[in-house]
């Protein structure tokens, strides 16, 4: 005869046989949610990668990106930090300075480890953990660089210029002299042609050249038109050279303001003095990267 207790337990569903289905139901309820979250994150990551060009990622893109998009594309667990991050940031910033995408003097310090970037309009300090502090346009330009260099998928240039900023006196007055000479040659030809037409019109008026069918008015109109065009071209060349001269002088002043001549930093840049080892000279070898 069967045990009444065991029979009741099996009939009512109370006891061990019921506990197994309960566990399986819990697992099946949690797994779809996890799979859905991962799928949504992957979809968002693909949308972000299509929306932004991370090879040309700048401050405007960084400001536009939402918190959800940032978390989707920048995985904190895979971020590069410590000295490797500083190495990548230094190389990327030097390349950007050389390409005139960023104007800043770059200094690499090892004790304590950090990168100092500054110009006449702001500064930024980058620490090994990826944190940044600073102000002005330099901080705005450095933030995207640090974010990108933290990603293993972002390729940083290997060969970089060690002195991307020129000395103030080495800045030329301007470029494009070939174009200016070509414009001057065209303007000179236009001027000679215009003067020839005006002289021809005068001779035709005096009856020295031409015949009864000569359109004297047309000669004068064409002559003055050629002269006018030549004057416009000469003015364009003069204005371009003057603008180049002013831009070159302004660039020299900015280079002097960040200490490329006297070695003095702007007053608003914080004094972060590296602690050198005994085998180091009086200047950090990486400090010269921005000079």
mmCIF file of N, CA, C and O in Angstrom, residues 11 13 125 203 225 238 240 260 262 277 282:
data_model
loop_
_atom_site.group_PDB
_atom_site.id
_atom_site.type_symbol
_atom_site.label_atom_id
_atom_site.label_comp_id
_atom_site.label_asym_id
_atom_site.label_seq_id
_atom_site.Cartn_x
_atom_site.Cartn_y
_atom_site.Cartn_z
ATOM 1 N N UNK A 11 0.303 14.336 -5.971
ATOM 2 C CA UNK A 11 -0.946 14.800 -6.567
ATOM 3 C C UNK A 11 -1.102 16.301 -6.465
ATOM 4 O O UNK A 11 -1.636 16.951 -7.368
ATOM 5 N N UNK A 13 1.304 18.528 -6.178
ATOM 6 C CA UNK A 13 2.405 19.282 -6.790
ATOM 7 C C UNK A 13 3.304 19.935 -5.788
ATOM 8 O O UNK A 13 4.077 20.809 -6.126
ATOM 9 N N UNK A 125 45.601 69.289 -18.953
ATOM 10 C CA UNK A 125 46.503 68.334 -18.317
ATOM 11 C C UNK A 125 45.847 66.961 -18.407
ATOM 12 O O UNK A 125 44.704 66.786 -17.966
ATOM 13 N N UNK A 203 43.805 107.342 -81.618
ATOM 14 C CA UNK A 203 44.332 107.497 -82.974
ATOM 15 C C UNK A 203 43.210 107.427 -84.007
ATOM 16 O O UNK A 203 43.226 108.150 -85.011
ATOM 17 N N UNK A 225 37.677 98.609 -69.996
ATOM 18 C CA UNK A 225 37.314 97.352 -69.335
ATOM 19 C C UNK A 225 38.562 96.529 -69.014
ATOM 20 O O UNK A 225 38.692 95.973 -67.909
ATOM 21 N N UNK A 238 47.710 92.394 -54.067
ATOM 22 C CA UNK A 238 48.194 93.216 -52.964
ATOM 23 C C UNK A 238 47.472 92.871 -51.665
ATOM 24 O O UNK A 238 48.086 92.772 -50.591
ATOM 25 N N UNK A 240 46.037 89.985 -50.905
ATOM 26 C CA UNK A 240 46.447 88.648 -50.465
ATOM 27 C C UNK A 240 47.800 88.699 -49.756
ATOM 28 O O UNK A 240 47.991 88.055 -48.709
ATOM 29 N N UNK A 260 57.971 80.030 -27.050
ATOM 30 C CA UNK A 260 58.927 79.400 -27.963
ATOM 31 C C UNK A 260 60.206 80.224 -28.106
ATOM 32 O O UNK A 260 61.199 79.715 -28.608
ATOM 33 N N UNK A 262 61.291 82.680 -25.327
ATOM 34 C CA UNK A 262 61.884 82.875 -23.998
ATOM 35 C C UNK A 262 61.672 81.692 -23.059
ATOM 36 O O UNK A 262 62.188 81.676 -21.943
ATOM 37 N N UNK A 277 64.567 62.204 -12.025
ATOM 38 C CA UNK A 277 65.512 61.267 -11.420
ATOM 39 C C UNK A 277 66.911 61.858 -11.468
ATOM 40 O O UNK A 277 67.196 62.807 -12.180
ATOM 41 N N UNK A 282 68.568 68.671 -16.691
ATOM 42 C CA UNK A 282 67.669 69.704 -16.196
ATOM 43 C C UNK A 282 66.421 69.844 -17.019
ATOM 44 O O UNK A 282 65.525 70.576 -16.642
#
